[in-house]
C-alpha positions as a Python dict, from the first residue, in 0.01 Angstrom:
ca = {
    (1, 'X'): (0, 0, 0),
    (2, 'X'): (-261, -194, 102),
    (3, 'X'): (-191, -470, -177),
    (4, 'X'): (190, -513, -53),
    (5, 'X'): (64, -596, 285),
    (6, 'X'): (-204, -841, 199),
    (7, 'X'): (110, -982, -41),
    (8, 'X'): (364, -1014, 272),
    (9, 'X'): (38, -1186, 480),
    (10, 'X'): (-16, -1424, 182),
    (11, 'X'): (364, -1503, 194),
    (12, 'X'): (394, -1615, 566),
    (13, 'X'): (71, -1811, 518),
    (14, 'X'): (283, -2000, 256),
    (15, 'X'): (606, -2033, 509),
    (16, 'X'): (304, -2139, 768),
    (17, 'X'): (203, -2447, 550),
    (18, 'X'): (551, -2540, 468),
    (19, 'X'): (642, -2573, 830),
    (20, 'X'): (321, -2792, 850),
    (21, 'X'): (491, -2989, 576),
    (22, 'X'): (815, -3060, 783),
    (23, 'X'): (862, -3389, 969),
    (24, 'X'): (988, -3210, 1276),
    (25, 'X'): (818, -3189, 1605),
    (26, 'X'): (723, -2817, 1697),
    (27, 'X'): (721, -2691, 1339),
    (28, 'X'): (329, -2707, 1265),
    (29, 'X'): (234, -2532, 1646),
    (30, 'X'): (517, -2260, 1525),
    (31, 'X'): (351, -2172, 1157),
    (32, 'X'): (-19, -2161, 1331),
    (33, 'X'): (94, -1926, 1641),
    (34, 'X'): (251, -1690, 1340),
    (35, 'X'): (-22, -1724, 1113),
    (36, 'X'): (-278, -1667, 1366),
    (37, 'X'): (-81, -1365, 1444),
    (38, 'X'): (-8, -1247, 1116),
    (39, 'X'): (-411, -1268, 1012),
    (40, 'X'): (-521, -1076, 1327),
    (41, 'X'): (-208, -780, 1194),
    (42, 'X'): (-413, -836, 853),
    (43, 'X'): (-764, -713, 1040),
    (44, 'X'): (-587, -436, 1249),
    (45, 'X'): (-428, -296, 892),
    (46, 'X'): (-741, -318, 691),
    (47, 'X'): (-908, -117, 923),
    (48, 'X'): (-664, 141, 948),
    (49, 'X'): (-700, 147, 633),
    (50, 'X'): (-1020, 228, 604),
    (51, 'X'): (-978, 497, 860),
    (52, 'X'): (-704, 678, 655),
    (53, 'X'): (-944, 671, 354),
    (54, 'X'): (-1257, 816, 574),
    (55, 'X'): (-1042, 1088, 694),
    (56, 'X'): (-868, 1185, 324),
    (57, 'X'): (-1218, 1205, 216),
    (58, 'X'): (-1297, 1433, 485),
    (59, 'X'): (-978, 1643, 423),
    (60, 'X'): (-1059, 1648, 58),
    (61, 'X'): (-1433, 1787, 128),
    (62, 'X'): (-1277, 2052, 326),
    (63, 'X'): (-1008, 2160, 71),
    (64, 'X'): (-1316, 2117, -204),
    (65, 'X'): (-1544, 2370, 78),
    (66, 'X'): (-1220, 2597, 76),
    (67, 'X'): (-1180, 2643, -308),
    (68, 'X'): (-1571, 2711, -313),
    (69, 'X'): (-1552, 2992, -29),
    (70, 'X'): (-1250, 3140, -213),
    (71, 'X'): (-1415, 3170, -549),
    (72, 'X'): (-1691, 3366, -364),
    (73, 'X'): (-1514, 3577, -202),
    (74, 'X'): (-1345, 3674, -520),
    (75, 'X'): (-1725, 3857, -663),
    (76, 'X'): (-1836, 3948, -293),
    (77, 'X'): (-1698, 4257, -64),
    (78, 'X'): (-1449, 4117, 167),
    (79, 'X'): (-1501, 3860, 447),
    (80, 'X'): (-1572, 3964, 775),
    (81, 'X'): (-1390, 3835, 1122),
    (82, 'X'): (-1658, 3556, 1148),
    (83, 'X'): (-1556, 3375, 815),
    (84, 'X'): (-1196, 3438, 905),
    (85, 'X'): (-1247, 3242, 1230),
    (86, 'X'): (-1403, 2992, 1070),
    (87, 'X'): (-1131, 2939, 785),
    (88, 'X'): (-899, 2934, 1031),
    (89, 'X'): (-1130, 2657, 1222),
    (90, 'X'): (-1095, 2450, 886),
    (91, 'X'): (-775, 2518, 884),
    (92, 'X'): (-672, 2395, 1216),
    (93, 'X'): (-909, 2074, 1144),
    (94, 'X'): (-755, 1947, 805),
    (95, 'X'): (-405, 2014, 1007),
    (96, 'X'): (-538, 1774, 1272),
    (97, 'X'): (-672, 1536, 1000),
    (98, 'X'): (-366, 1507, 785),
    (99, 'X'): (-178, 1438, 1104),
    (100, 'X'): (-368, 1191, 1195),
    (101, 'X'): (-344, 1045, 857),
    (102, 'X'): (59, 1021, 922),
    (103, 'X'): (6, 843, 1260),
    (104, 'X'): (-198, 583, 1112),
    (105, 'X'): (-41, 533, 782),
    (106, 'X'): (305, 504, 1036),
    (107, 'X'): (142, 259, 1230),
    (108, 'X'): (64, 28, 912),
    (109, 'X'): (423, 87, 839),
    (110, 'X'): (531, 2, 1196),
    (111, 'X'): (278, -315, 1165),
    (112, 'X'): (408, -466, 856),
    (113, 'X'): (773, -381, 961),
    (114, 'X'): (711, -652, 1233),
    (115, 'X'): (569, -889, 975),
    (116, 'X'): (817, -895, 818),
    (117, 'X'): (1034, -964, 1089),
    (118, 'X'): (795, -1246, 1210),
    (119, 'X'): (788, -1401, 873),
    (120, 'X'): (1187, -1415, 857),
    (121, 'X'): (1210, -1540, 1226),
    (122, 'X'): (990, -1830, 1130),
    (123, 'X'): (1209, -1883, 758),
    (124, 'X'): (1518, -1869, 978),
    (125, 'X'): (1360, -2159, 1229),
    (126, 'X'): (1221, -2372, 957),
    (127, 'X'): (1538, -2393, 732),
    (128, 'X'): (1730, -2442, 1089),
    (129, 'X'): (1523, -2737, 1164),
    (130, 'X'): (1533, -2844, 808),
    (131, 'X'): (1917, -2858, 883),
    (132, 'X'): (1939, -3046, 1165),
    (133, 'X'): (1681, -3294, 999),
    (134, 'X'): (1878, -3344, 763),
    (135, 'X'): (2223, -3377, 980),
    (136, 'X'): (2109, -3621, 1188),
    (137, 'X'): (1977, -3904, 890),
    (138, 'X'): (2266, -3843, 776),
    (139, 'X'): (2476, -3925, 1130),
    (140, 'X'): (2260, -4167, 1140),
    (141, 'X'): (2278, -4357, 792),
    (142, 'X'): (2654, -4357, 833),
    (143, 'X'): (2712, -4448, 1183),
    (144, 'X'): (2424, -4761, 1076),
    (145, 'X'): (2606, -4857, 790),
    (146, 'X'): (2926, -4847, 949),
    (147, 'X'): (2822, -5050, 1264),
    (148, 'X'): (2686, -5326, 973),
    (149, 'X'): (2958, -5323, 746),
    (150, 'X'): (3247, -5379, 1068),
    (151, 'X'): (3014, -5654, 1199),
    (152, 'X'): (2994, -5842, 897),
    (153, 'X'): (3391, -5955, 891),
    (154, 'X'): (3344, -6014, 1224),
    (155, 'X'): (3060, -6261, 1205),
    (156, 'X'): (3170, -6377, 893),
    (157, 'X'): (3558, -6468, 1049),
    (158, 'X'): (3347, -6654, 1336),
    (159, 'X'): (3129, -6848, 1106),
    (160, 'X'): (3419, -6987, 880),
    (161, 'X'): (3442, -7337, 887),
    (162, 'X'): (3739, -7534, 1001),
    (163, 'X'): (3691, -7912, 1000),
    (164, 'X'): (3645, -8149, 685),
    (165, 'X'): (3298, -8169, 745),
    (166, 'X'): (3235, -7810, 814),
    (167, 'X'): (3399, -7736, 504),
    (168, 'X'): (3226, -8010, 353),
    (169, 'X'): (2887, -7896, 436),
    (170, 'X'): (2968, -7567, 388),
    (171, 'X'): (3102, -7659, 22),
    (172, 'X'): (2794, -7879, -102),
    (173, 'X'): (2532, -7541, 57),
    (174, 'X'): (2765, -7300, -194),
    (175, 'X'): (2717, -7543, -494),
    (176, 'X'): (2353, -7592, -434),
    (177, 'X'): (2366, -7158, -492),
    (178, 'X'): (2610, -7225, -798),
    (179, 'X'): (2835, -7057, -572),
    (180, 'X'): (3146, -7283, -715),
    (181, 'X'): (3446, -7103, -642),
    (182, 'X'): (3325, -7090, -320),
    (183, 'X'): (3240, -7491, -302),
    (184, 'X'): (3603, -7551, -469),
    (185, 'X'): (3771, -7387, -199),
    (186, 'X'): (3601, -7551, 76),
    (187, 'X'): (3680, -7886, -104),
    (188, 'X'): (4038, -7834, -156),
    (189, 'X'): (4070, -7708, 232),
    (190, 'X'): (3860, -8023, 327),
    (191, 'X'): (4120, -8239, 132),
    (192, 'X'): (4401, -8134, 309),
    (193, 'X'): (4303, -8274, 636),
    (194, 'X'): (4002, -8543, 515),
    (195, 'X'): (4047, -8919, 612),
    (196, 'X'): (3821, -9238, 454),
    (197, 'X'): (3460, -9117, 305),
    (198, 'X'): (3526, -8723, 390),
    (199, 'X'): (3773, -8775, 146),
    (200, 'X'): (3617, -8920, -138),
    (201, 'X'): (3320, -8698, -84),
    (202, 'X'): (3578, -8410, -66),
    (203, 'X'): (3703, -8495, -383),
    (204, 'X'): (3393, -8589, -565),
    (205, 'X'): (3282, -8201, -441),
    (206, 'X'): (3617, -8067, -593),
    (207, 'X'): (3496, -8233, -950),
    (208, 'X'): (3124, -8092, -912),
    (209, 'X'): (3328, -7762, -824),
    (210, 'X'): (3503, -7780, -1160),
    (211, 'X'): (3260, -7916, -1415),
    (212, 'X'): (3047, -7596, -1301),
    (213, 'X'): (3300, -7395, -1388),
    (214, 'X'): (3336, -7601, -1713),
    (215, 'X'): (3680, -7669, -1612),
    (216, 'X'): (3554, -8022, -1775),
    (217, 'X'): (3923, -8183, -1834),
    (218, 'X'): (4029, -8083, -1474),
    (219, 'X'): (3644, -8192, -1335),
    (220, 'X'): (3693, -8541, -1554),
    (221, 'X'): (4083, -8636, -1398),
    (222, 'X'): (3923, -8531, -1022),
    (223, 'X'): (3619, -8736, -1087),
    (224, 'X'): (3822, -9033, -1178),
    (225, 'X'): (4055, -8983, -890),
    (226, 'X'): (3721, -8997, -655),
    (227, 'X'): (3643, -9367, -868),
    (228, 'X'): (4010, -9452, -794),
    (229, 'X'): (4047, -9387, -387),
    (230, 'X'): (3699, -9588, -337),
    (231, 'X'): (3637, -9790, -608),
    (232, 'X'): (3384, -10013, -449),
    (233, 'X'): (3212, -9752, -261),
    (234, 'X'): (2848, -9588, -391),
    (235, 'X'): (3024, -9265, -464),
    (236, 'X'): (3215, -9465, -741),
    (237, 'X'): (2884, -9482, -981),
    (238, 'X'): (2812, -9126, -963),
    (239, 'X'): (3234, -9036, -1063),
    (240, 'X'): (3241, -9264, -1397),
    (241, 'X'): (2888, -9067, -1479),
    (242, 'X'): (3071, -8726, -1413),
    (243, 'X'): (3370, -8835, -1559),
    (244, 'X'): (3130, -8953, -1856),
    (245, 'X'): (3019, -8630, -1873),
    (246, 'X'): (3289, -8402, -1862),
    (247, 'X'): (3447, -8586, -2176),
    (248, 'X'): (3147, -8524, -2397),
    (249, 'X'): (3156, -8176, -2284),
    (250, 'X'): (3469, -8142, -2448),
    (251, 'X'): (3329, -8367, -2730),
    (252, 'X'): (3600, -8647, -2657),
    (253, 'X'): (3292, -8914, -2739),
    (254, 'X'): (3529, -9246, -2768),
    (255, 'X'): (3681, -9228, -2397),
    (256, 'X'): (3349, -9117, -2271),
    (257, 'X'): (3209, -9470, -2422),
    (258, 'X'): (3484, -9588, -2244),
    (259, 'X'): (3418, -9441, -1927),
    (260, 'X'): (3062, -9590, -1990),
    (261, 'X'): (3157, -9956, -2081),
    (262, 'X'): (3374, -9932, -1741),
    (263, 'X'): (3027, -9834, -1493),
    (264, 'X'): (2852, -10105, -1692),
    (265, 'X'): (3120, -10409, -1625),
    (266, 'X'): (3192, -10266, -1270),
    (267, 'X'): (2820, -10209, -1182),
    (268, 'X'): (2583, -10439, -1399),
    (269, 'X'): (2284, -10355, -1142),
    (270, 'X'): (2305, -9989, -1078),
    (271, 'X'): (2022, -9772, -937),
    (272, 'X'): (1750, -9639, -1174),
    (273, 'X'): (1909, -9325, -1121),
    (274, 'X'): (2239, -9406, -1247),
    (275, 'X'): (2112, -9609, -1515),
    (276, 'X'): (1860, -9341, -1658),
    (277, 'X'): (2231, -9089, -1715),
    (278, 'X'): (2421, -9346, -1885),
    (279, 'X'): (2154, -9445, -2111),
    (280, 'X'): (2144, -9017, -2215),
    (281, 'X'): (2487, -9039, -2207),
    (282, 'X'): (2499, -9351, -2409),
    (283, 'X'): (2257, -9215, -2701),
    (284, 'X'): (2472, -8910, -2651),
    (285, 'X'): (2818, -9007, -2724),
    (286, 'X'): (2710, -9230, -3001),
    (287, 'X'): (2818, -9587, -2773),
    (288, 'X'): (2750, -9921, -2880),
}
């Protein structure tokens, strides 16, 4: 008996340290109060215990003195009043004992019945709070993604560029991130509304666009388009290099010579930069 309560003890102590385990305010002052409560039960019980095993070993020592006055009597003459009286003394004593026996042992039952009603009180309040720990990340995961996610178009709808040079700048920042569907949309909307060097810078970022998406014929006619509206200007360099370039992508070696041959005549004195690629390109495609 004694072992069951000590078990139903042990388990609170364990629902105690798991409410010291939750994140939630109140939880850990909870499983201490019951704890504390359920260990001074545990000191009441024991020593009822030990009452109810003092008084069965008195009642036993009286039913032991009972045998041993009965098996005397059975060789001696019969008792007279005095012994009676006092059998009926023992009697009336072991009567008193064994009820007090079932007062206590009721008590200990009364005692652990309340235990047990502590310990699934404080279950039911822990998974409770448990549950509304849980509810409310989740409320709150949701309602924070949700507030991010609708202000993103938003802010993304107010950032969009409009002008040529908006769209410009916009275009060359997505093809420094390789981002080049991005930069050939923003040069294509740029063209539509670009006048004098937007243009041409428009349309030298629509062939960038294109050779990095190894669209190389398209990326070699828009490069040479960029050479063609500003033929005089320093953008025109840098398009017969990319239109260089694109054609021994493809491997078309003879026109890129060609397209070589052309920057050479129409810019004998180009900067080191520009000369440095068509000498690659040069030992590349085989020129003379």
């Amino acid at each position: 008996m004694i072992r069951r309560f000590i078990r139903s003890v042990s388990a609170c102590g364990r629902i105690a340290v798991l409410g010291a385990m939750l994140p939630v305010a109140g939880v850990s002052a909870l499983s201490c109060t019951a704890y504390a409560q359920d260990a001074e039960m545990s000191r009441e019980g024991l020593a009822l215990h030990n009452q109810i095993l003092a008084l069965q070993q008195q009642v036993s020592a009286l039913k032991q003195q009972m045998a041993s006055s009965g098996e005397s009597g059975s060789t001696l003459a019969p008792p007279s009043s005095t012994p009676a009286t006092s059998s009926s003394g023992s009697n009336d004593l072991t009567a008193q004992l064994l009820d007090r026996v079932s007062t206590l042992e009721q008590q200990q039952r009364d005692m652990r019945g309340e235990l047990d009603q502590q310990v699934n009180s404080l279950q039911q309040q822990v998974a409770t709070l448990s549950k509304q720990l849980a509810d409310a990340q989740f409320a709150a995961q949701n309602s924070g993604g949700g507030s991010v996610s609708a202000a993103a178009p938003a802010k993304t709808a107010e950032a969009a560029p409009s002008t040529p040079d908006a769209l410009l700048a916009a275009g060359k920042a997505a093809l420094q991130k390789r981002d080049y569907t991005t930069a050939h949309d923003n040069a294509e909307a740029a063209l539509k509304n670009a006048r004098g060097s937007f243009k041409v810078d428009a349309q030298f970022l629509l062939a960038q666009s294109l050779a990095g998406q190894k669209q190389f014929r398209q990326s070699a006619i828009a490069y040479y388009d960029a050479y063609r509206q500003s033929p005089k200007s320093a953008r025109a360099p840098d398009a017969l290099l990319g239109v260089t370039a694109s054609l021994l992508a493809m491997g078309d070696k003879k026109p890129a010579c060609q397209a070589l041959a052309k920057l050479k005549q129409e810019f004998p004195s180009p900067a080191e930069r520009v000369s440095h690629a068509a000498a690659i390109y040069t030992a590349r495609g085989g020129c003379s």
